[in-house]
Coordinates of C-alpha atoms and ligand atoms in Angstrom, one line a residue:
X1314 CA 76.8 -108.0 34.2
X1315 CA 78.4 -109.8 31.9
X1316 CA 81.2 -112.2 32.9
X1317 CA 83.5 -111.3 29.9
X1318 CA 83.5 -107.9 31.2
X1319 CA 87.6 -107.2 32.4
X1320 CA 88.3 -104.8 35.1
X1321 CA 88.3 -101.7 33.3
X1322 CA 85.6 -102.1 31.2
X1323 CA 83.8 -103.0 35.1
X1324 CA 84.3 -99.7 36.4
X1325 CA 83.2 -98.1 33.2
X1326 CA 79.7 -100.0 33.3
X1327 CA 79.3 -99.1 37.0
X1328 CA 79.6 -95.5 35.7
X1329 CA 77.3 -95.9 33.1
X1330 CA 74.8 -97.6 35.0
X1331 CA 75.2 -94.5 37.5
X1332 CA 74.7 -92.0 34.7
X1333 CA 72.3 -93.3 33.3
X1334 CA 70.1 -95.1 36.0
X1335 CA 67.3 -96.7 35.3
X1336 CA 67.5 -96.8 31.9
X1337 CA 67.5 -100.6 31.7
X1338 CA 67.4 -101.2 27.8
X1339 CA 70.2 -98.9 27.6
X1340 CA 72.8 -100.5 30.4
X1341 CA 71.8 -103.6 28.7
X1342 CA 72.6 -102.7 24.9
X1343 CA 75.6 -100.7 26.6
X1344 CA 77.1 -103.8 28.8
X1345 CA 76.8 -106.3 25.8
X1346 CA 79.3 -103.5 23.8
X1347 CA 81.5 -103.3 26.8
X1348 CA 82.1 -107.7 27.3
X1349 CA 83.3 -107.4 23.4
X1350 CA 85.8 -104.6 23.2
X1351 CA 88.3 -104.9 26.2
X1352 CA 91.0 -106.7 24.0
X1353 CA 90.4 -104.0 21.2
X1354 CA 91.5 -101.1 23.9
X1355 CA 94.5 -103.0 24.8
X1356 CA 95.5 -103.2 20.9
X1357 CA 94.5 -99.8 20.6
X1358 CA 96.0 -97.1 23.4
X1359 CA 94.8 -94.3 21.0
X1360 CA 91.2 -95.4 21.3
X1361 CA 91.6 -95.6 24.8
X1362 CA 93.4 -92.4 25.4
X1363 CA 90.7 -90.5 23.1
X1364 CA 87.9 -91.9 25.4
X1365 CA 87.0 -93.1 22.3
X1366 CA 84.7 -95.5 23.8
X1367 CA 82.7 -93.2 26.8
X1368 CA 82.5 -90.4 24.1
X1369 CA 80.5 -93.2 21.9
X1370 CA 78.2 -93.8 24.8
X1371 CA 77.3 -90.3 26.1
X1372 CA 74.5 -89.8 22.8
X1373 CA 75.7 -86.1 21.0
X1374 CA 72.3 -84.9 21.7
X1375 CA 69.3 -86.2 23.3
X1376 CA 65.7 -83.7 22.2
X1377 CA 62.6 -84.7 24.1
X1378 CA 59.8 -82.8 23.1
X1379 CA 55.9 -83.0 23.8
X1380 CA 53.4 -83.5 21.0
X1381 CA 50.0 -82.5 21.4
X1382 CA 47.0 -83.3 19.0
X1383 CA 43.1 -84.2 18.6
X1384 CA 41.8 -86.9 17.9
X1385 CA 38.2 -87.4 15.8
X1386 CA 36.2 -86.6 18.3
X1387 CA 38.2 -83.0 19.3
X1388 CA 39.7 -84.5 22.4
X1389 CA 43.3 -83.3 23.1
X1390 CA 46.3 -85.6 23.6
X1391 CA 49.4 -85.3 25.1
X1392 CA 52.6 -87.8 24.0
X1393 CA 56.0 -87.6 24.2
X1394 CA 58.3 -87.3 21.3
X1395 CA 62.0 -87.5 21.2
X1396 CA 65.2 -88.1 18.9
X1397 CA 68.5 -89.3 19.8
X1398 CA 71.6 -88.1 18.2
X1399 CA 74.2 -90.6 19.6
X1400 CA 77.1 -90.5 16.9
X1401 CA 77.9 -88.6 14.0
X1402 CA 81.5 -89.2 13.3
X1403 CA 80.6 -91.3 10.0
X1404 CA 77.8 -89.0 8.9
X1405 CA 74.5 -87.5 9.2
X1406 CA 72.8 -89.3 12.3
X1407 CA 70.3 -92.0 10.4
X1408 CA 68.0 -94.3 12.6
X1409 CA 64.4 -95.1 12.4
X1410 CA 61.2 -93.2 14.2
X1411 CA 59.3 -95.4 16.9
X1412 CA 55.6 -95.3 17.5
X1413 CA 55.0 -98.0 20.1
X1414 CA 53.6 -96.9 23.8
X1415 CA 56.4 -98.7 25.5
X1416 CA 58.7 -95.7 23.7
X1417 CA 60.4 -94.4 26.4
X1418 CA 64.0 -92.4 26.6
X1419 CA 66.0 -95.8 27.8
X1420 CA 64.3 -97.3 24.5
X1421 CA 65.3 -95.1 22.4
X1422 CA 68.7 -94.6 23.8
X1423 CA 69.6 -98.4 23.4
X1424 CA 68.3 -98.4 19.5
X1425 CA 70.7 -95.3 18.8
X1426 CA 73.3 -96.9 20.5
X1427 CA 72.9 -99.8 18.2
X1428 CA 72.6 -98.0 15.3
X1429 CA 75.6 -96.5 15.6
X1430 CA 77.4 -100.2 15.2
X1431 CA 75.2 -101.3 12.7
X1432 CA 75.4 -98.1 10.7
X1433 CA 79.7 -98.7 10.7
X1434 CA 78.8 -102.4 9.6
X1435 CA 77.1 -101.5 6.3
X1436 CA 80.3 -99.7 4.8
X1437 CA 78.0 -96.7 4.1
X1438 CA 78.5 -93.3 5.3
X1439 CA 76.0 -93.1 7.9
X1440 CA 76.2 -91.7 11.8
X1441 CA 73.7 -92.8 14.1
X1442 CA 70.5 -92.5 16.1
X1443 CA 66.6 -92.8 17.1
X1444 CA 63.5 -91.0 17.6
X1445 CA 59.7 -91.8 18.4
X1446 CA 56.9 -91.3 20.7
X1447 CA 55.2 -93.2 23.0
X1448 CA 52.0 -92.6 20.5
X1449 CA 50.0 -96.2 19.7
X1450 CA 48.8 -95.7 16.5
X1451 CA 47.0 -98.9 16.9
X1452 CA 43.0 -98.4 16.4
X1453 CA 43.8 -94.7 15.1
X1454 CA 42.5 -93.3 12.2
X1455 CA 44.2 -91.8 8.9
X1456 CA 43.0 -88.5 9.9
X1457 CA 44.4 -88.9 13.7
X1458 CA 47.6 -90.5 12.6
X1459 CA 48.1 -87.5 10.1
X1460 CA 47.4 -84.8 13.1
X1461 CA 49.9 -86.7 15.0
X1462 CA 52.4 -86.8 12.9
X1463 CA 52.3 -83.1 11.7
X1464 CA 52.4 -82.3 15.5
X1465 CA 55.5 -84.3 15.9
X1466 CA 57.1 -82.7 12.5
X1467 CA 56.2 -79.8 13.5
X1468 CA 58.9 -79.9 16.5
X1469 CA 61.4 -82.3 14.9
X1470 CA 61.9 -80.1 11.7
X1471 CA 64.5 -77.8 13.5
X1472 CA 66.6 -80.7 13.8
X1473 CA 66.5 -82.6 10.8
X1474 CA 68.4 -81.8 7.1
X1475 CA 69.7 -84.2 4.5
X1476 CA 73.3 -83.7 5.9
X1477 CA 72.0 -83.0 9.7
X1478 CA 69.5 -86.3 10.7
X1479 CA 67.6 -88.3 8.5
X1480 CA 65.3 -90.7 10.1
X1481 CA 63.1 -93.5 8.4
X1482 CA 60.2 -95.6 9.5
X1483 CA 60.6 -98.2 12.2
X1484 CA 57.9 -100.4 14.7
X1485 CA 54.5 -98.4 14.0
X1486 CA 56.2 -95.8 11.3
X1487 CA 56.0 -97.0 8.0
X1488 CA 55.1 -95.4 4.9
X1489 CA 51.9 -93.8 5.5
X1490 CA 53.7 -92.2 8.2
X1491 CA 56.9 -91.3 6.9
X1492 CA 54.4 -89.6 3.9
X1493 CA 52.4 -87.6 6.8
X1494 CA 56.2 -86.4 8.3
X1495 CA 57.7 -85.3 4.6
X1496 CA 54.7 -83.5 3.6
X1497 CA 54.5 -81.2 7.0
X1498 CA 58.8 -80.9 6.7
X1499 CA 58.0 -80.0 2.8
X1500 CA 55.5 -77.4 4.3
X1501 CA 57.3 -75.6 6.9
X1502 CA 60.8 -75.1 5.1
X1503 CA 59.6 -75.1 1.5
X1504 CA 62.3 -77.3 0.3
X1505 CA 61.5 -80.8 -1.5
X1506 CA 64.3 -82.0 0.5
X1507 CA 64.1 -86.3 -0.7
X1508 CA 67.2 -86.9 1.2
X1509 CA 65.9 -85.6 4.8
X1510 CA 63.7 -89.1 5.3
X1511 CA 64.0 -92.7 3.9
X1512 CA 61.1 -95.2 3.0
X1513 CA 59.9 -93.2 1.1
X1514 CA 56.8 -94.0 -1.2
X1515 CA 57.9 -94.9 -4.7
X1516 CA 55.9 -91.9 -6.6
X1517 CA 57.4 -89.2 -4.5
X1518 CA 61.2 -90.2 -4.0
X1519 CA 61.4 -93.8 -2.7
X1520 CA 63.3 -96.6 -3.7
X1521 CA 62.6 -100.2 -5.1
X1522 CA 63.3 -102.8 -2.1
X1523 CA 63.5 -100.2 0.6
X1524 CA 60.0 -102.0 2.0
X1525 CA 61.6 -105.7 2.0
X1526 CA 65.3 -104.6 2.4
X1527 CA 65.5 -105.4 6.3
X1528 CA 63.9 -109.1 6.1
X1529 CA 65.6 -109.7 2.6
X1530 CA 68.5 -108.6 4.5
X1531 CA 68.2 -111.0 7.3
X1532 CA 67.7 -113.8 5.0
X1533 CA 70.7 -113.4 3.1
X1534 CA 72.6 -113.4 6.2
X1535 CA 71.2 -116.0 7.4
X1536 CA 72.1 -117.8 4.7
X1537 CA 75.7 -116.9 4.8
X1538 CA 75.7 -117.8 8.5
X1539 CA 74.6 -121.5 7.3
X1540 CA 77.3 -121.1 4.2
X1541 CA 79.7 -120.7 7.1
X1542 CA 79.1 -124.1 8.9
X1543 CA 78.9 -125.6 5.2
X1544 CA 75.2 -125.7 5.3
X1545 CA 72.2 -124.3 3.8
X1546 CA 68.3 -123.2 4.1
X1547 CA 67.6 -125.9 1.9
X1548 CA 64.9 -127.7 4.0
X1549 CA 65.4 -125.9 6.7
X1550 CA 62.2 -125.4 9.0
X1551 CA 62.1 -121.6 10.1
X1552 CA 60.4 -119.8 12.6
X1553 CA 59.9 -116.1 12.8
X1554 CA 58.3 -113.9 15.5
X1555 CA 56.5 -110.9 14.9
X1556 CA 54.0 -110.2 11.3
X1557 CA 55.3 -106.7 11.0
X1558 CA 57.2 -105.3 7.6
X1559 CA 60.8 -107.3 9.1
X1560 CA 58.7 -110.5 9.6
X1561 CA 56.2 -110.4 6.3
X1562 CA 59.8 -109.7 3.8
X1563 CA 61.6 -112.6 5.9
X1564 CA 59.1 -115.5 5.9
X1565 CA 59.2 -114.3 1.9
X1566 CA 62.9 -114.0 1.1
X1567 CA 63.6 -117.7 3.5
X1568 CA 61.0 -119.2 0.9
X1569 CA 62.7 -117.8 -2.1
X1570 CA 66.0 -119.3 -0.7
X1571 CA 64.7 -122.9 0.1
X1572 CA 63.6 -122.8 4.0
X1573 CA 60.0 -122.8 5.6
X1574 CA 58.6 -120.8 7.9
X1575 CA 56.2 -123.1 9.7
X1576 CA 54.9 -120.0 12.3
X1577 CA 55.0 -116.3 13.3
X1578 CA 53.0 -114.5 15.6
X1579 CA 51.8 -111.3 17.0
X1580 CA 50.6 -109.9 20.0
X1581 CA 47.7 -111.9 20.5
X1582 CA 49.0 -115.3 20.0
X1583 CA 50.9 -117.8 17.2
X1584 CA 50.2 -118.7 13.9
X1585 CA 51.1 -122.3 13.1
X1586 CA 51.1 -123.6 9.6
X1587 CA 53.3 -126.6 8.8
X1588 CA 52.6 -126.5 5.1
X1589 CA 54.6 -123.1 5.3
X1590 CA 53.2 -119.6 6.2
X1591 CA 51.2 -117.8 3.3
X1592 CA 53.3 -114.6 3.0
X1593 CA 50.6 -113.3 0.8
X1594 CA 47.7 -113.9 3.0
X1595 CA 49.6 -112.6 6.1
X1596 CA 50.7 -108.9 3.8
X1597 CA 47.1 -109.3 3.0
X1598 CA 45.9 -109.4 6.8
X1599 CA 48.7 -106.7 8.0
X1600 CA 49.6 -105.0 5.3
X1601 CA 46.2 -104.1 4.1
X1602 CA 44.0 -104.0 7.1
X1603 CA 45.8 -104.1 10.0
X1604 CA 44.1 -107.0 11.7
X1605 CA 44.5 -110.1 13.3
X1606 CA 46.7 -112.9 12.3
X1607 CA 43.5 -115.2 13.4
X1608 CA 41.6 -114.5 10.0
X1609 CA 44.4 -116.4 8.5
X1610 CA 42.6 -120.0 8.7
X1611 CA 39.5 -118.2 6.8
X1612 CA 41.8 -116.6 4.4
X1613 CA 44.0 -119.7 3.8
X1614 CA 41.7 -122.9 4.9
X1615 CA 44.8 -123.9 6.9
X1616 CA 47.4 -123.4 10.0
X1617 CA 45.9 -123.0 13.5
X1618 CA 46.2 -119.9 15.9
X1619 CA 47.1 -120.2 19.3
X1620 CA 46.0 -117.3 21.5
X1621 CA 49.1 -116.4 23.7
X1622 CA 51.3 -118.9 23.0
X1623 CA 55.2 -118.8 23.0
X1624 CA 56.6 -119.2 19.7
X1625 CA 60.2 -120.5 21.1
X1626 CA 58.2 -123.9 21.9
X1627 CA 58.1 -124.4 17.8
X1628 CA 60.7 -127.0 17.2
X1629 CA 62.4 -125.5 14.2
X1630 CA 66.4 -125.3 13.6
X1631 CA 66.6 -121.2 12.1
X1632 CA 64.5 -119.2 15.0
X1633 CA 64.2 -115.5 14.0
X1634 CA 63.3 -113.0 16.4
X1635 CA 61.6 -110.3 14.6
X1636 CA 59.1 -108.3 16.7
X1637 CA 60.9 -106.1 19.2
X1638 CA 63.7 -106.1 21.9
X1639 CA 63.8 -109.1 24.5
X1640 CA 61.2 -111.1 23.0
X1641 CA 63.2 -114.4 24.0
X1642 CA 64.5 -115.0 27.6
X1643 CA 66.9 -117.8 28.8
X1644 CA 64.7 -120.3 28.9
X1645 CA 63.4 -119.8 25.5
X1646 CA 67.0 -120.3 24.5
X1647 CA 67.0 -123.5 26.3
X1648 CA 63.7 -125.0 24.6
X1649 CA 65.2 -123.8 20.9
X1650 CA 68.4 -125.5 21.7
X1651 CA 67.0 -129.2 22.9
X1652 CA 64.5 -128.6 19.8
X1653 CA 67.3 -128.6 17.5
X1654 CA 68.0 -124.9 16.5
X1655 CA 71.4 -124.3 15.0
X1656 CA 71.3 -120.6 14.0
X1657 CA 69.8 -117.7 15.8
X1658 CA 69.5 -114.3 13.9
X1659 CA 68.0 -111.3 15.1
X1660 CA 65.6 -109.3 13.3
X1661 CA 64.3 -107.2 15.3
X1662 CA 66.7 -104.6 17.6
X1663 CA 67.8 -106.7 20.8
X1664 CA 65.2 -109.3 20.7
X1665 CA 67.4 -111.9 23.0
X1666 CA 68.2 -111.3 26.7
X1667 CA 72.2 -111.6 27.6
X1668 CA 71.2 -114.6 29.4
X1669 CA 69.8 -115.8 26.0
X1670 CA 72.8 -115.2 24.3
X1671 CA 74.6 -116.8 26.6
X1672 CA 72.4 -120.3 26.4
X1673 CA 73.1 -120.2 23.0
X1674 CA 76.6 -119.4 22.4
X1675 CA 77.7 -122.3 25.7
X1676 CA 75.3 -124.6 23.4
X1677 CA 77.1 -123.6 19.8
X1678 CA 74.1 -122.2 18.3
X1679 CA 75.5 -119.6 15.8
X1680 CA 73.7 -116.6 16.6
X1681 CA 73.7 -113.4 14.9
X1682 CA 72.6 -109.4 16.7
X1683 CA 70.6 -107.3 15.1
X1684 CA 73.3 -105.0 14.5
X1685 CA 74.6 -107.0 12.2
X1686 CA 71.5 -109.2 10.9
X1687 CA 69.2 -106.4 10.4
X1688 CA 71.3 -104.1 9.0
X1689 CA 69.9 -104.7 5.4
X1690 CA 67.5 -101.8 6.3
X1691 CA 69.3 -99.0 7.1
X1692 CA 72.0 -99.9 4.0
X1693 CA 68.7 -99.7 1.7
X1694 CA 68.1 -96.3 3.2
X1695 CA 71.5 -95.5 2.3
X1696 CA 70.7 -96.6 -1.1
X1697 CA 67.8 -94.6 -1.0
X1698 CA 69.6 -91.3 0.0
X1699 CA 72.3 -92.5 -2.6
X1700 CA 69.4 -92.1 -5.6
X1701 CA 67.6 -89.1 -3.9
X1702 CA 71.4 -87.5 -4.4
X1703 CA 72.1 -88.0 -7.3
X1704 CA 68.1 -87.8 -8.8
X1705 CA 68.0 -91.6 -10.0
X1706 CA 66.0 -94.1 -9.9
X1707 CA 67.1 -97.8 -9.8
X1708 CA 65.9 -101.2 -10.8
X1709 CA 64.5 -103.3 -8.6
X1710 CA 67.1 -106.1 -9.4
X1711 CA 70.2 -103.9 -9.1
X1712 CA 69.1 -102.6 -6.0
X1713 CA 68.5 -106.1 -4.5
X1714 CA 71.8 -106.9 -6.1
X1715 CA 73.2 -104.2 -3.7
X1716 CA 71.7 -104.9 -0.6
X1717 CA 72.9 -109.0 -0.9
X1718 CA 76.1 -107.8 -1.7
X1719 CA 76.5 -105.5 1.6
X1720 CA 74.6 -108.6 3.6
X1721 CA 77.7 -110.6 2.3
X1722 CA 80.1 -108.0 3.2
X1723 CA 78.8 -107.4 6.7
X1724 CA 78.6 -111.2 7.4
X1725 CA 82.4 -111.4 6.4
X1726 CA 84.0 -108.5 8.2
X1727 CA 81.8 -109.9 11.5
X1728 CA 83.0 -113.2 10.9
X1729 CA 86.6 -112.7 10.6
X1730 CA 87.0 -110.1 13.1
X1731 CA 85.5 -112.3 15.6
X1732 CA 88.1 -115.2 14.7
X1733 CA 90.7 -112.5 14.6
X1734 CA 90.4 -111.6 18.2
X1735 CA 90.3 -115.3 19.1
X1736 CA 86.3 -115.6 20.0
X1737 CA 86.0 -117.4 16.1
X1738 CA 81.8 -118.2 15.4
X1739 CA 81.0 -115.3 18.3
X1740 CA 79.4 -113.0 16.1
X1741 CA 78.7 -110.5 19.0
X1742 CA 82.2 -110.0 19.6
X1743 CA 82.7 -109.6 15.6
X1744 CA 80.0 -107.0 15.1
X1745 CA 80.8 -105.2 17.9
X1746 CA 84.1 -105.1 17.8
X1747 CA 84.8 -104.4 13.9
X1748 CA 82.1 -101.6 14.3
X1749 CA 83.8 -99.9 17.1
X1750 CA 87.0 -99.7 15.2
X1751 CA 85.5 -98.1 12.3
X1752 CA 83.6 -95.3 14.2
X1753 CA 86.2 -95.2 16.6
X1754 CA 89.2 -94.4 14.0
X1755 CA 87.2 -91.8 12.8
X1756 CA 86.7 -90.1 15.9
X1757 CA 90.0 -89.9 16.6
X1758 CA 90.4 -88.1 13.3
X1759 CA 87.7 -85.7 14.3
X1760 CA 89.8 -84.7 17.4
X1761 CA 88.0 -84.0 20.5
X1762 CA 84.2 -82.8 19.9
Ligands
LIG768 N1 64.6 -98.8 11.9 C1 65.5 -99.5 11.0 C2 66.6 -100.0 11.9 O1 66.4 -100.4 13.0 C3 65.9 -98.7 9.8 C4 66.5 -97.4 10.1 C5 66.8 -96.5 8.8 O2 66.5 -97.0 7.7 O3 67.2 -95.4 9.0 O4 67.7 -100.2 11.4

């Protein structure tokens, strides 16, 4: 538990660890909220006496359906498919789809949860939530990811609407998927509804930098976290975990801005290249044919893999976590720090442990959640829905424009909420507490439902 926690907000984790037991990602994602927000209920009794806060927690609706389909060879399957509807007091629940076997209902709980903060953060009118299946579309073909996907539309339909739940891609859902799931909602209610799923491809109602917007996104914070302790990427040697779409458009946009990313990874092992990763050759290995970040050296003539390898032992002073959630335990934390890391931002949903966190905010390495730092995603959605709306389509360049402008804003409202409740640098605190104010005040409004 986390020692922050005060007395009430003690008694309301041991509830929801009751409530909810054994969903471990969930009590986590929940007791990192809880050690930020005690001072807010004190300056707010309205919040309080609302149950503001417990009503947040409890998701508005939790569907769990099963999904059955046949693969090539006419065998059956059976997975699990759910959606989590956690908060809807700022709009239409919006969260990304999960195709990952280690999907289970704690998972997905804990990346509504989150979405809900980082959803207030943006500025943009979005609720919160999270769906997926414990499907692994790795090794599948087009044909059996299509069946799978129609399957899972074909029981997630009922619940989905441009002013209801719009989801978008996430780990294992991206746009060949998100194109299988529009064309089977387009087929059972006979609607070209754009606005009812984001990431879209850009021929049939997508938007320009909706594929880069959550690693462009991370960068530019970054960047403003650096701006903040008067420095700057200029030089700086990166490191990013993961080769997924949040890894590929970070290692690019961290160029762009004057850092070097020196290694990512993936499941299999580390890619090491000191000259600075070939963004090209790894969209070209991932992007194109799903493969192994080992053909890189015959791609590139350079770097060096290591198979299984921890990428925390990089010495580098940016370290990006950007696969998936706790990716980097305490004593990761610990090698970063005496390697010289200075700022810590998450790109991926809770890739650092609490005990993580808490190496690196005793050490005074800035680091940054994913609620806040990856947020650049879901505000491009937004963006997306935006044009969909109002049947436009914008320029690359004014869309970017956008999306660093919001990366700014969300940077500044974390940053100076955390100084104004006296934890200043703890962006934790700032992003957790300045997006629990927003959805909270609204739920107020919204009276008791
Ligand atoms: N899955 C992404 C996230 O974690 C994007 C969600 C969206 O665009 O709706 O924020």
């Amino acid at each position: 538990m986390p020692l922050q926690m005060n007395e009430d907000m003690q008694a309301l984790h041991q509830d929801i660890v009751r409530r909810n037991a054994g969903e471990r990602e969930f009590q986590q994602a929940v007791a990192e909220v809880l050690g930020s927000l005690g001072p807010v209920l004190s300056k707010h009794p309205e919040f309080r006496d609302n149950r503001a806060l417990e009503r947040l927690i409890e998701p508005e609706r939790q569907i769990i359906f099963r999904v059955p389909w046949q693969d090539d060879s006419g065998r059956v399957h059976i997975n699990r498919g759910f959606r989590v509807e956690s908060n809807s007091a700022l709009g239409p629940y919006k969260g990304g789809l999960r195709f990952h076997p280690s999907v289970n209902l704690s998972v997905i709980k804990f990346l509504g949860f989150e979405q809900v903060f980082k959803n207030a953060l943006t500025g943009m009118p979005l609720g919160g939530g999270k769906g997926g299946s414990d499907f692994d579309p790795k090794g599948r073909s087009d044909g059996e990811v299509m069946r799978f996907c129609q399957s899972f539309m074909t029981e997630l339909y009922r619940h989905l609407g441009e002013y209801t739940d719009v989801p978008a891609g996430d780990i294992g859902v991206g746009q060949r998927e998100i194109g299988y799931l529009f064309g089977q909602y387009k087929r059972i209610t006979n609607r070209y509804e754009s606005g009812v799923l984001t990431g879209k491809g850009l021929d049939w109602g997508g938007a320009l930098v909706r594929r880069e917007a959550t690693g462009y996104g991370l960068a530019y914070f970054v960047q403003e976290m650096l701006r903040a302790r008067n420095d700057s990427l200029d030089g700086k040697t990166c490191i990013v975990s993961g080769s997924g779409n949040v890894a590929i458009y970070t290692i690019e946009k961290i160029h762009a801005l004057g850092g070097r990313v020196v290694a990512c990874s993936d499941s299999r092992g580390v890619l090491h290249d000191d000259t600075g990763i070939d963004v090209t050759a790894v969209k070209q290995i991932k992007e194109v044919g799903r493969g192994p970040l080992d053909r890189y050296m015959l791609l590139t003539g350079r770097g060096r893999h290591v198979p299984g390898g921890s990428i925390w032992d990089a010495p580098c002073h940016v370290a990006l976590p950007c696969a998936t959630q706790n990716e980097l335990n305490g004593s990761d934390a610990e090698t970063l720090v005496r390697h010289g890391c200075v700022v810590v931002a998450e790109g991926a949903n809770m890739p650092a442990t609490p005990e993580a966190i808490r190496v690196f905010q005793e050490q005074g390495t800035a680091f940054a959640p994913g609620k806040a730092a990856n947020a650049g995603g879901v505000a491009t959605s937004a963006l997306e829905m935006q044009q969909n709306a109002s049947r436009d389509a914008w320029t690359f360049e004014y869309t970017e424009q956008r999306l660093a402008e919001i990366m700014r804003g969300i940077h500044e409202r974390c940053h100076d909420t955390a100084a104004e409740y006296g934890t200043p640098g703890n962006y934790v605190n700032g992003a957790n507490i300045a997006g629990f104010i927003k959805v909270a005040r609204a739920m107020v409004a919204l009276g008791v439902i």
